[in-house]
Tab-separated table of C-alpha atoms in Angstrom:
chain	number	residue	atom	x	y	z
A	18	MET	CA	-31.960	-280.601	18.200
A	19	SER	CA	-33.987	-278.489	20.618
A	20	GLU	CA	-36.216	-275.719	19.261
A	21	LYS	CA	-34.491	-272.341	19.078
A	22	THR	CA	-35.660	-269.790	21.664
A	23	THR	CA	-37.067	-266.686	19.950
A	24	LEU	CA	-38.454	-263.326	21.006
A	25	LYS	CA	-42.097	-263.409	22.117
A	26	ARG	CA	-44.820	-261.741	20.015
A	27	SER	CA	-46.886	-259.769	22.537
A	28	LEU	CA	-47.223	-256.163	21.262
A	29	GLY	CA	-50.311	-254.605	19.662
A	30	LEU	CA	-50.486	-251.335	17.670
A	31	TRP	CA	-51.036	-248.962	20.598
A	32	SER	CA	-48.529	-250.785	22.773
A	33	ILE	CA	-45.934	-250.135	20.058
A	34	VAL	CA	-47.019	-246.480	19.667
A	35	ALA	CA	-46.779	-246.027	23.439
A	36	LEU	CA	-43.292	-247.554	23.411
A	37	GLY	CA	-42.325	-245.103	20.665
A	38	LEU	CA	-43.791	-242.140	22.566
A	39	GLY	CA	-42.181	-243.359	25.758
A	40	TYR	CA	-38.876	-243.619	23.933
A	41	MET	CA	-39.297	-240.051	22.645
A	42	THR	CA	-40.021	-238.743	26.174
A	43	PRO	CA	-42.532	-235.908	25.408
A	44	THR	CA	-41.367	-233.934	28.466
A	45	VAL	CA	-37.902	-233.638	26.902
A	46	VAL	CA	-39.215	-230.452	25.251
A	47	PHE	CA	-39.128	-228.887	28.732
A	48	ASP	CA	-35.836	-230.533	29.741
A	49	THR	CA	-33.957	-229.105	26.746
A	50	PHE	CA	-36.001	-225.883	26.492
A	51	GLY	CA	-33.252	-223.694	27.944
A	52	ILE	CA	-30.563	-225.175	25.699
A	53	VAL	CA	-32.631	-224.831	22.503
A	54	SER	CA	-34.064	-221.426	23.402
A	55	LYS	CA	-30.530	-220.040	23.769
A	56	GLN	CA	-29.419	-221.606	20.490
A	57	THR	CA	-32.422	-220.389	18.472
A	58	ASN	CA	-32.837	-216.988	20.150
A	59	GLY	CA	-36.260	-217.898	21.485
A	60	VAL	CA	-38.038	-219.912	18.771
A	61	VAL	CA	-38.087	-223.436	20.191
A	62	PRO	CA	-41.382	-224.480	18.501
A	63	LEU	CA	-39.989	-223.418	15.096
A	64	ALA	CA	-37.003	-225.735	15.626
A	65	TYR	CA	-39.458	-228.562	16.310
A	66	ILE	CA	-41.391	-227.819	13.116
A	67	VAL	CA	-38.169	-228.092	11.097
A	68	ALA	CA	-37.206	-231.338	12.815
A	69	LEU	CA	-40.715	-232.769	12.359
A	70	GLY	CA	-40.574	-232.057	8.625
A	71	VAL	CA	-37.340	-234.029	8.361
A	72	MET	CA	-38.658	-236.853	10.523
A	73	LEU	CA	-41.893	-237.318	8.550
A	74	PHE	CA	-40.086	-238.069	5.292
A	75	THR	CA	-37.700	-240.392	7.088
A	76	ALA	CA	-40.560	-242.085	8.986
A	77	ILE	CA	-42.243	-242.889	5.658
A	78	SER	CA	-38.996	-244.519	4.497
A	79	TYR	CA	-38.816	-246.575	7.699
A	80	GLY	CA	-42.419	-247.673	7.111
A	81	LYS	CA	-41.558	-248.908	3.618
A	82	MET	CA	-38.450	-250.807	4.688
A	83	VAL	CA	-39.952	-252.493	7.744
A	84	GLN	CA	-42.516	-254.127	5.460
A	85	ILE	CA	-39.751	-255.568	3.285
A	86	PHE	CA	-37.436	-256.609	6.142
A	87	PRO	CA	-39.641	-257.356	9.177
A	88	SER	CA	-36.785	-258.040	11.591
A	89	ALA	CA	-35.444	-256.182	14.602
A	90	GLY	CA	-32.311	-254.706	13.045
A	91	SER	CA	-33.699	-251.389	11.727
A	92	ALA	CA	-31.220	-249.244	9.707
A	93	TYR	CA	-28.515	-251.881	10.200
A	94	THR	CA	-30.613	-254.584	8.535
A	95	TYR	CA	-31.926	-252.346	5.730
A	96	THR	CA	-28.477	-251.100	4.716
A	97	ARG	CA	-26.929	-254.555	5.028
A	98	GLU	CA	-29.564	-256.195	2.830
A	99	THR	CA	-29.960	-253.479	0.169
A	100	MET	CA	-26.440	-252.130	-0.207
A	101	ASN	CA	-23.508	-253.897	1.357
A	102	PRO	CA	-22.798	-255.941	4.530
A	103	THR	CA	-19.746	-253.821	5.380
A	104	LEU	CA	-21.696	-250.584	5.014
A	105	GLY	CA	-24.544	-252.160	6.966
A	106	PHE	CA	-22.193	-252.974	9.814
A	107	MET	CA	-20.884	-249.397	9.955
A	108	VAL	CA	-24.444	-247.992	9.937
A	109	GLY	CA	-25.391	-250.419	12.698
A	110	TRP	CA	-22.292	-249.477	14.650
A	111	ALA	CA	-23.124	-245.764	14.299
A	112	SER	CA	-26.721	-246.464	15.376
A	113	LEU	CA	-25.379	-248.187	18.472
A	114	LEU	CA	-23.961	-244.827	19.533
A	115	ASP	CA	-27.339	-243.149	19.944
A	116	TYR	CA	-29.112	-246.313	21.096
A	117	LEU	CA	-26.511	-246.953	23.811
A	118	LEU	CA	-26.352	-243.335	24.946
A	119	LEU	CA	-30.097	-242.669	25.204
A	120	PRO	CA	-30.664	-245.012	28.181
A	121	MET	CA	-27.774	-243.181	29.833
A	122	VAL	CA	-29.403	-239.807	29.049
A	123	ASN	CA	-32.596	-241.019	30.696
A	124	ALA	CA	-30.675	-242.064	33.801
A	125	LEU	CA	-28.935	-238.675	33.782
A	126	ILE	CA	-32.239	-236.769	33.599
A	127	ILE	CA	-33.699	-238.915	36.385
A	128	ARG	CA	-30.623	-238.017	38.435
A	129	ILE	CA	-31.195	-234.288	37.809
A	130	TYR	CA	-34.875	-234.539	38.804
A	131	LEU	CA	-34.253	-236.410	42.039
A	132	VAL	CA	-31.265	-234.304	43.065
A	133	SER	CA	-33.446	-231.187	42.620
A	134	LEU	CA	-35.998	-232.723	45.009
A	135	PHE	CA	-33.577	-234.435	47.420
A	136	PRO	CA	-30.309	-232.461	47.276
A	137	ASN	CA	-28.836	-234.180	50.340
A	138	VAL	CA	-28.912	-237.667	48.806
A	139	PRO	CA	-25.797	-238.599	46.757
A	140	ALA	CA	-26.532	-238.546	42.997
A	141	TRP	CA	-25.068	-242.020	42.419
A	142	VAL	CA	-27.739	-243.575	44.676
A	143	TRP	CA	-30.490	-242.457	42.278
A	144	VAL	CA	-28.603	-243.590	39.182
A	145	VAL	CA	-27.843	-247.056	40.542
A	146	SER	CA	-31.390	-247.577	41.877
A	147	TYR	CA	-33.064	-246.412	38.653
A	148	VAL	CA	-30.803	-248.462	36.372
A	149	ALA	CA	-31.284	-251.585	38.493
A	150	ILE	CA	-35.103	-251.349	38.283
A	151	VAL	CA	-35.202	-250.661	34.523
A	152	THR	CA	-32.755	-253.492	33.838
A	153	ALA	CA	-34.749	-255.960	35.947
A	154	VAL	CA	-38.056	-255.120	34.227
A	155	ASN	CA	-36.491	-255.478	30.768
A	156	VAL	CA	-34.988	-258.849	31.631
A	157	TRP	CA	-38.292	-260.034	33.086
A	158	SER	CA	-40.643	-259.528	30.131
A	159	MET	CA	-41.219	-257.357	27.049
A	160	GLY	CA	-44.947	-257.533	27.821
A	161	LYS	CA	-44.369	-256.210	31.348
A	162	THR	CA	-42.065	-253.516	29.940
A	163	SER	CA	-44.854	-252.468	27.550
A	164	ASN	CA	-47.496	-252.389	30.312
A	165	PHE	CA	-45.360	-250.283	32.644
A	166	ASN	CA	-44.475	-248.009	29.743
A	167	MET	CA	-48.144	-247.459	28.814
A	168	ILE	CA	-49.061	-246.402	32.360
A	169	LEU	CA	-46.122	-243.981	32.556
A	170	VAL	CA	-46.840	-242.440	29.128
A	171	VAL	CA	-50.535	-241.820	29.888
A	172	TYR	CA	-49.662	-240.232	33.232
A	173	GLY	CA	-47.000	-237.998	31.689
A	174	VAL	CA	-49.214	-236.824	28.809
A	175	ILE	CA	-52.032	-235.940	31.230
A	176	LEU	CA	-49.655	-233.709	33.209
A	177	ILE	CA	-48.384	-232.048	30.036
A	178	GLY	CA	-52.044	-231.197	29.437
A	179	ALA	CA	-52.208	-229.734	32.960
A	180	PHE	CA	-49.152	-227.560	32.177
A	181	ILE	CA	-50.855	-226.241	29.026
A	182	VAL	CA	-53.980	-225.292	31.018
A	183	LEU	CA	-51.886	-223.467	33.656
A	184	ALA	CA	-49.774	-221.788	30.975
A	185	TRP	CA	-52.958	-220.592	29.231
A	186	MET	CA	-54.114	-219.037	32.505
A	187	LYS	CA	-50.718	-217.392	33.164
A	188	LEU	CA	-50.572	-215.920	29.663
A	189	SER	CA	-54.112	-214.573	30.076
A	190	GLN	CA	-52.932	-212.876	33.279
A	191	GLY	CA	-50.056	-211.144	31.447
A	192	MET	CA	-47.092	-213.448	32.116
A	193	GLY	CA	-44.479	-213.793	29.370
A	194	GLN	CA	-45.840	-212.578	26.034
A	195	GLY	CA	-49.069	-211.668	27.820
A	196	THR	CA	-51.245	-213.260	25.151
A	197	ILE	CA	-52.183	-216.813	24.221
A	198	PHE	CA	-52.011	-216.318	20.466
A	199	THR	CA	-48.723	-214.803	19.332
A	200	THR	CA	-46.221	-215.357	16.532
A	201	GLN	CA	-43.253	-214.453	18.754
A	202	PRO	CA	-42.415	-218.100	19.655
A	203	LEU	CA	-42.226	-218.839	15.913
A	204	PHE	CA	-40.486	-215.782	14.549
A	205	HIS	CA	-39.286	-212.382	15.696
A	206	GLU	CA	-36.550	-209.913	14.941
A	207	GLY	CA	-33.060	-211.297	15.439
A	208	VAL	CA	-33.889	-214.921	14.589
A	209	GLU	CA	-31.386	-216.444	12.166
A	210	LEU	CA	-32.164	-219.453	9.982
A	211	SER	CA	-28.795	-221.046	10.734
A	212	ALA	CA	-29.538	-220.861	14.468
A	213	VAL	CA	-32.930	-222.499	13.918
A	214	PHE	CA	-31.313	-225.402	12.052
A	215	THR	CA	-28.712	-225.727	14.802
A	216	GLY	CA	-31.535	-225.978	17.314
A	217	ALA	CA	-33.308	-228.477	15.054
A	218	THR	CA	-30.282	-230.793	15.209
A	219	VAL	CA	-30.609	-230.795	19.004
A	220	VAL	CA	-34.381	-231.370	19.094
A	221	ALA	CA	-34.049	-234.058	16.409
A	222	PHE	CA	-32.914	-236.389	19.170
A	223	SER	CA	-36.343	-235.836	20.772
A	224	PHE	CA	-37.802	-237.785	17.834
A	225	ILE	CA	-35.496	-240.756	18.292
A	226	GLY	CA	-38.066	-243.387	19.115
A	227	PHE	CA	-40.088	-243.704	15.941
A	228	ASP	CA	-37.134	-245.496	14.350
A	229	ALA	CA	-36.664	-247.637	17.461
A	230	ILE	CA	-40.186	-248.981	16.889
A	231	THR	CA	-38.746	-251.149	14.120
A	232	MET	CA	-36.742	-252.950	16.809
A	233	TYR	CA	-40.018	-254.428	18.097
A	234	THR	CA	-41.062	-255.925	14.743
A	235	GLU	CA	-40.282	-259.473	15.846
A	236	GLU	CA	-42.367	-258.935	18.993
A	237	ALA	CA	-45.407	-257.380	17.274
A	238	ILE	CA	-48.531	-259.547	17.288
A	239	ASP	CA	-49.054	-258.426	13.689
A	240	GLU	CA	-45.923	-257.035	12.053
A	241	LYS	CA	-48.095	-255.204	9.495
A	242	THR	CA	-49.087	-252.696	12.195
A	243	VAL	CA	-45.502	-251.447	12.588
A	244	PRO	CA	-45.489	-248.961	9.638
A	245	LYS	CA	-48.723	-247.386	10.933
A	246	ALA	CA	-47.252	-247.220	14.441
A	247	ILE	CA	-44.194	-245.379	13.086
A	248	ILE	CA	-46.251	-242.600	11.449
A	249	LEU	CA	-48.619	-242.286	14.433
A	250	THR	CA	-45.682	-241.964	16.829
A	251	VAL	CA	-44.029	-239.198	14.801
A	252	LEU	CA	-47.252	-237.214	14.371
A	253	ILE	CA	-48.456	-237.531	17.975
A	254	GLY	CA	-44.991	-236.810	19.346
A	255	GLY	CA	-44.531	-233.865	16.985
A	256	VAL	CA	-47.817	-232.267	18.077
A	257	ILE	CA	-46.909	-232.653	21.762
A	258	PHE	CA	-43.447	-231.172	21.208
A	259	PHE	CA	-44.793	-228.226	19.212
A	260	VAL	CA	-47.650	-227.333	21.573
A	261	GLY	CA	-45.503	-227.780	24.698
A	262	GLY	CA	-42.682	-225.760	23.125
A	263	TYR	CA	-45.084	-223.021	22.017
A	264	PHE	CA	-46.574	-222.454	25.465
A	265	ALA	CA	-43.190	-222.691	27.196
A	266	GLN	CA	-41.694	-220.151	24.766
A	267	ALA	CA	-44.683	-217.820	25.114
A	268	LEU	CA	-44.324	-217.931	28.921
A	269	PHE	CA	-40.521	-217.591	28.865
A	270	PRO	CA	-39.412	-215.498	25.850
A	271	ASP	CA	-35.787	-215.870	27.005
A	272	VAL	CA	-33.852	-217.920	29.561
A	273	SER	CA	-33.017	-215.053	31.945
A	274	ASN	CA	-35.425	-216.371	34.605
A	275	PHE	CA	-33.763	-219.768	34.849
A	276	ASN	CA	-31.003	-220.605	37.300
A	277	VAL	CA	-30.233	-223.907	35.519
A	278	THR	CA	-30.559	-223.955	31.720
A	279	ASP	CA	-29.199	-227.491	31.264
A	280	ASP	CA	-32.568	-228.899	32.388
A	281	THR	CA	-35.328	-226.314	32.780
A	282	LEU	CA	-38.306	-228.604	33.484
A	283	PRO	CA	-38.297	-228.194	37.288
A	284	GLU	CA	-38.168	-224.380	37.075
A	285	ILE	CA	-40.803	-224.281	34.327
A	286	GLY	CA	-43.099	-226.186	36.680
A	287	LEU	CA	-42.236	-223.843	39.559
A	288	TYR	CA	-42.851	-220.577	37.686
A	289	THR	CA	-46.006	-221.889	35.997
A	290	GLY	CA	-47.833	-223.450	38.938
A	291	GLY	CA	-45.856	-222.946	42.123
A	292	GLU	CA	-43.934	-225.324	44.373
A	293	ILE	CA	-46.620	-228.021	44.478
A	294	PHE	CA	-47.015	-228.089	40.689
A	295	LYS	CA	-43.245	-228.176	40.350
A	296	ILE	CA	-43.192	-231.460	42.269
A	297	ILE	CA	-46.103	-232.828	40.221
A	298	PHE	CA	-44.548	-231.673	36.940
A	299	VAL	CA	-41.200	-233.195	37.847
A	300	SER	CA	-43.094	-236.428	38.507
A	301	SER	CA	-44.457	-236.279	34.932
A	302	GLY	CA	-40.946	-235.781	33.628
A	303	PHE	CA	-39.833	-238.631	35.859
A	304	ALA	CA	-42.625	-240.886	34.548
A	305	LEU	CA	-41.930	-240.197	30.884
A	306	THR	CA	-38.172	-240.398	31.325
A	307	ALA	CA	-38.634	-243.741	33.055
A	308	ALA	CA	-40.865	-244.817	30.137
A	309	SER	CA	-38.133	-243.751	27.731
A	310	GLY	CA	-35.634	-245.634	29.855
A	311	LEU	CA	-37.697	-248.816	29.562
A	312	ALA	CA	-38.242	-248.433	25.801
A	313	SER	CA	-34.710	-247.324	24.882
A	314	HIS	CA	-33.170	-250.030	27.054
A	315	ALA	CA	-35.334	-252.602	25.265
A	316	SER	CA	-34.499	-251.248	21.791
A	317	VAL	CA	-30.724	-251.214	22.048
A	318	SER	CA	-30.832	-254.690	23.578
A	319	ARG	CA	-32.623	-255.896	20.443
A	320	LEU	CA	-30.168	-254.196	18.084
A	321	LEU	CA	-27.311	-255.892	19.934
A	322	TYR	CA	-29.291	-259.145	19.718
A	323	VAL	CA	-29.655	-258.925	15.923
A	324	MET	CA	-25.972	-258.067	15.483
A	325	GLY	CA	-25.113	-260.988	17.749
A	326	ARG	CA	-27.495	-263.332	15.938
A	327	ASN	CA	-25.831	-262.340	12.668
A	328	GLY	CA	-22.399	-263.062	14.140
A	329	VAL	CA	-20.944	-259.568	13.758
A	330	LEU	CA	-20.871	-259.455	17.560
A	331	PRO	CA	-20.016	-262.620	19.539
A	332	ARG	CA	-23.110	-264.776	18.957
A	333	LYS	CA	-22.949	-266.796	22.139
A	334	MET	CA	-23.355	-263.672	24.286
A	335	PHE	CA	-25.168	-261.094	22.158
A	336	GLY	CA	-27.409	-263.548	20.289
A	337	TYR	CA	-28.588	-265.179	23.516
A	338	VAL	CA	-32.296	-265.243	24.418
A	339	HIS	CA	-33.245	-266.252	27.952
A	340	PRO	CA	-35.215	-269.541	27.675
A	341	ARG	CA	-37.772	-268.584	30.327
A	342	PHE	CA	-38.224	-264.822	29.869
A	343	ARG	CA	-37.578	-264.871	26.089
A	344	THR	CA	-35.675	-261.596	26.271
A	345	PRO	CA	-32.041	-260.865	25.271
A	346	ALA	CA	-31.025	-260.908	28.927
A	347	PHE	CA	-27.248	-260.534	28.469
A	348	ASN	CA	-27.707	-257.441	26.287
A	349	VAL	CA	-30.194	-255.916	28.747
A	350	ILE	CA	-27.707	-256.274	31.594
A	351	LEU	CA	-24.864	-254.857	29.463
A	352	VAL	CA	-26.929	-251.757	28.592
A	353	GLY	CA	-27.651	-251.332	32.299
A	354	ILE	CA	-23.935	-251.323	33.054
A	355	VAL	CA	-23.325	-248.664	30.365
A	356	SER	CA	-26.189	-246.579	31.785
A	357	LEU	CA	-24.383	-246.340	35.119
A	358	LEU	CA	-22.035	-243.836	33.434
A	359	ALA	CA	-24.878	-241.314	33.923
A	360	ILE	CA	-23.352	-240.600	37.335
A	361	GLY	CA	-21.063	-238.086	35.615
A	362	PRO	CA	-21.762	-236.629	32.109
A	363	ASP	CA	-23.306	-233.376	30.888
A	364	LEU	CA	-26.765	-233.476	29.215
A	365	GLU	CA	-26.025	-231.007	26.412
A	366	LEU	CA	-22.893	-232.850	25.225
A	367	ILE	CA	-24.456	-236.313	25.375
A	368	SER	CA	-27.644	-235.199	23.576
A	369	ALA	CA	-25.482	-233.712	20.807
A	370	VAL	CA	-23.400	-236.882	20.372
A	371	ILE	CA	-26.571	-238.990	20.181
A	372	ASN	CA	-27.576	-237.124	17.025
A	373	PHE	CA	-24.502	-238.341	15.126
A	374	GLY	CA	-25.668	-241.948	15.197
A	375	ALA	CA	-29.311	-241.002	14.638
A	376	LEU	CA	-28.583	-238.883	11.562
A	377	ILE	CA	-26.483	-241.667	10.018
A	378	ALA	CA	-29.353	-244.106	10.554
A	379	PHE	CA	-31.908	-241.657	9.099
A	380	THR	CA	-29.729	-240.951	6.045
A	381	PHE	CA	-29.154	-244.597	5.183
A	382	VAL	CA	-32.756	-245.672	5.703
A	383	ASN	CA	-33.758	-243.130	3.054
A	384	LEU	CA	-30.977	-244.368	0.767
A	385	SER	CA	-31.951	-247.991	1.360
A	386	VAL	CA	-35.427	-247.262	-0.053
A	387	ILE	CA	-33.788	-246.090	-3.286
A	388	ALA	CA	-31.359	-249.025	-3.322
A	389	TYR	CA	-34.084	-251.617	-2.836
A	390	PHE	CA	-36.992	-250.317	-4.900
A	391	ILE	CA	-35.155	-248.482	-7.699
A	392	PHE	CA	-31.992	-250.564	-8.172
A	393	MET	CA	-33.001	-254.021	-6.923
A	394	GLN	CA	-36.717	-254.104	-7.825
A	395	LYS	CA	-36.522	-251.758	-10.851
A	396	ARG	CA	-39.567	-249.816	-9.607
A	397	TYR	CA	-39.049	-246.732	-11.791
A	398	LYS	CA	-41.448	-247.341	-14.695
A	399	SER	CA	-44.304	-245.174	-13.443
A	400	ALA	CA	-44.530	-241.618	-12.124
A	401	GLN	CA	-46.045	-242.930	-8.891
A	402	ASP	CA	-43.123	-245.292	-8.258
A	403	ILE	CA	-40.568	-242.580	-9.046
A	404	PHE	CA	-42.267	-240.245	-6.565
A	405	LYS	CA	-42.610	-242.871	-3.789
A	406	TYR	CA	-39.288	-244.640	-4.128
A	407	LEU	CA	-36.946	-241.963	-5.480
A	408	ILE	CA	-38.156	-238.405	-4.945
A	409	MET	CA	-39.513	-238.810	-1.407
A	410	PRO	CA	-36.454	-240.619	0.026
A	411	ILE	CA	-34.164	-238.120	-1.744
A	412	ILE	CA	-36.044	-235.303	0.011
A	413	GLY	CA	-35.749	-237.201	3.307
A	414	ALA	CA	-32.017	-237.740	2.847
A	415	GLY	CA	-31.541	-234.137	1.703
A	416	LEU	CA	-33.344	-232.687	4.707
A	417	THR	CA	-31.322	-234.947	6.985
A	418	GLY	CA	-28.219	-233.666	5.202
A	419	ILE	CA	-29.167	-230.108	6.155
A	420	LEU	CA	-29.217	-231.173	9.811
A	421	TRP	CA	-25.824	-232.830	9.269
A	422	SER	CA	-24.332	-229.481	8.264
A	423	PHE	CA	-25.392	-227.947	11.584
A	424	LEU	CA	-24.270	-230.822	13.790
A	425	HIS	CA	-22.442	-229.844	16.985
A	426	LYS	CA	-18.633	-229.975	16.529
A	427	ASP	CA	-18.167	-232.142	19.621
A	428	ALA	CA	-20.820	-234.543	18.328
A	429	LEU	CA	-18.976	-234.825	15.026
A	430	ILE	CA	-15.646	-235.513	16.737
A	431	GLY	CA	-17.150	-238.048	19.141
A	432	GLY	CA	-19.016	-239.776	16.323
A	433	ILE	CA	-15.951	-240.039	14.107
A	434	VAL	CA	-13.946	-241.550	16.969
A	435	TRP	CA	-16.750	-244.078	17.512
A	436	LEU	CA	-16.730	-244.979	13.790
A	437	ILE	CA	-12.955	-245.480	13.872
A	438	VAL	CA	-13.383	-247.900	16.784
A	439	GLY	CA	-16.031	-249.742	14.761
A	440	LEU	CA	-13.770	-249.911	11.713
A	441	VAL	CA	-10.931	-251.363	13.791
A	442	TYR	CA	-13.323	-253.997	15.167
A	443	LEU	CA	-14.545	-254.754	11.628
A	444	LEU	CA	-10.967	-255.252	10.439
A	445	PHE	CA	-10.459	-257.659	13.353
A	446	ILE	CA	-13.511	-259.859	12.690
A	447	THR	CA	-12.863	-259.964	8.932
A	448	LYS	CA	-9.089	-260.429	9.333
A	449	PHE	CA	-8.504	-257.268	7.303
A	450	PHE	CA	-11.303	-258.228	4.896
A	451	SER	CA	-9.721	-261.572	4.034
A	452	VAL	CA	-13.014	-263.196	5.138
A	453	GLY	CA	-16.514	-261.874	4.714
A	454	ILE	CA	-18.790	-260.384	7.345
A	455	PRO	CA	-20.980	-263.138	8.855
A	456	ASP	CA	-24.214	-263.665	6.914
A	457	MET	CA	-27.722	-263.041	8.201
A	458	GLU	CA	-29.102	-266.099	9.909
A	459	ASN	CA	-32.124	-267.796	8.404
A	460	GLU	CA	-35.057	-265.482	9.067
A	461	ASP	CA	-37.362	-268.487	9.336
A	462	GLU	CA	-35.888	-269.011	12.760
A	463	VAL	CA	-37.430	-265.775	13.903
A	464	SER	CA	-41.098	-266.065	14.716
């Protein structure tokens, strides 16, 4: 029998962190600024602080679980192995919702950027061209994807730094709040806590990326670096989001200056540094969105691969690894086809629906820590174990639950419909539960 083709181990610590940051798209703070500023009544950075607090607890839980189950399945694998295969499937199916939609969101944002610069070119031309390039790079090599991603992330972060310098100068000259140091972007009269949490559910999708890092576990040179990469990604991303949101909110206390609030990055660049900086700033958004496109495209392809390898999706197609490129080529192409839907949708609706799948994944990763360490390993005999494996994940799940209660109604409806589709598919593959869900393949086959 010929040796099984596996994913190639080629990613170091900072390559993984860069993939996580690329996935998170740091410039998304400016893309969604108008949406979140309206929802929170002008306290965007406060919404990011709330979301970061939730994400840190959940990131710690991801770090614990990836050490126990060093495979590419993320929340799907953890829930499946610690609780129940059926529940694991439903969590994986829910996760597919945000993983599949994020590459489409990236294509949509790229479309918005390029249409703002070249209004006479049909929008579909940009979508098709962008999706074709991202798909080709992902099929070609994970190493090449990582290298391209690193270049794009560094470029984008440098230009975010340039925005902060220009914003500092504008504030010193009296624009916006007229002062660099002010509490107005964090709290002022008329701010309601419920509105802040509603905004936090929207910006939570900005952090989607640290969890996707676990999808690269089987391609890490040393899988022990993955937990560290998760925490570094959350902290670095959180600082960028907060600082960028603070300066944007200080410059623009409300959204009255914006003609388009669905994606405010181009106008933020224009009002901060003029027409030339607008073009440069859009290029930073373009670079980081393209980086996110590369990383998110790669991540969902690996989730589909694990579900295919396990047999819960047709193994011959979804569990296929290209013998030369050693990438899940069929899945990469399928995600590219789904991304073409970016020719039409609305950013606010899609970003809201993404959070449904993400919050399910975050909730069950926290619960899987309790299931594994407390119930399976009986790690509750010391105060330290109780704190690490019970109290901390309960806090993480509880904070995620708060975000659940403020989830957009349309996101809830769309997510429930998606879960119903998944349940119908589950009934089909198990013949109404008369046969079990296919078992995990031998992990020794994964190197």
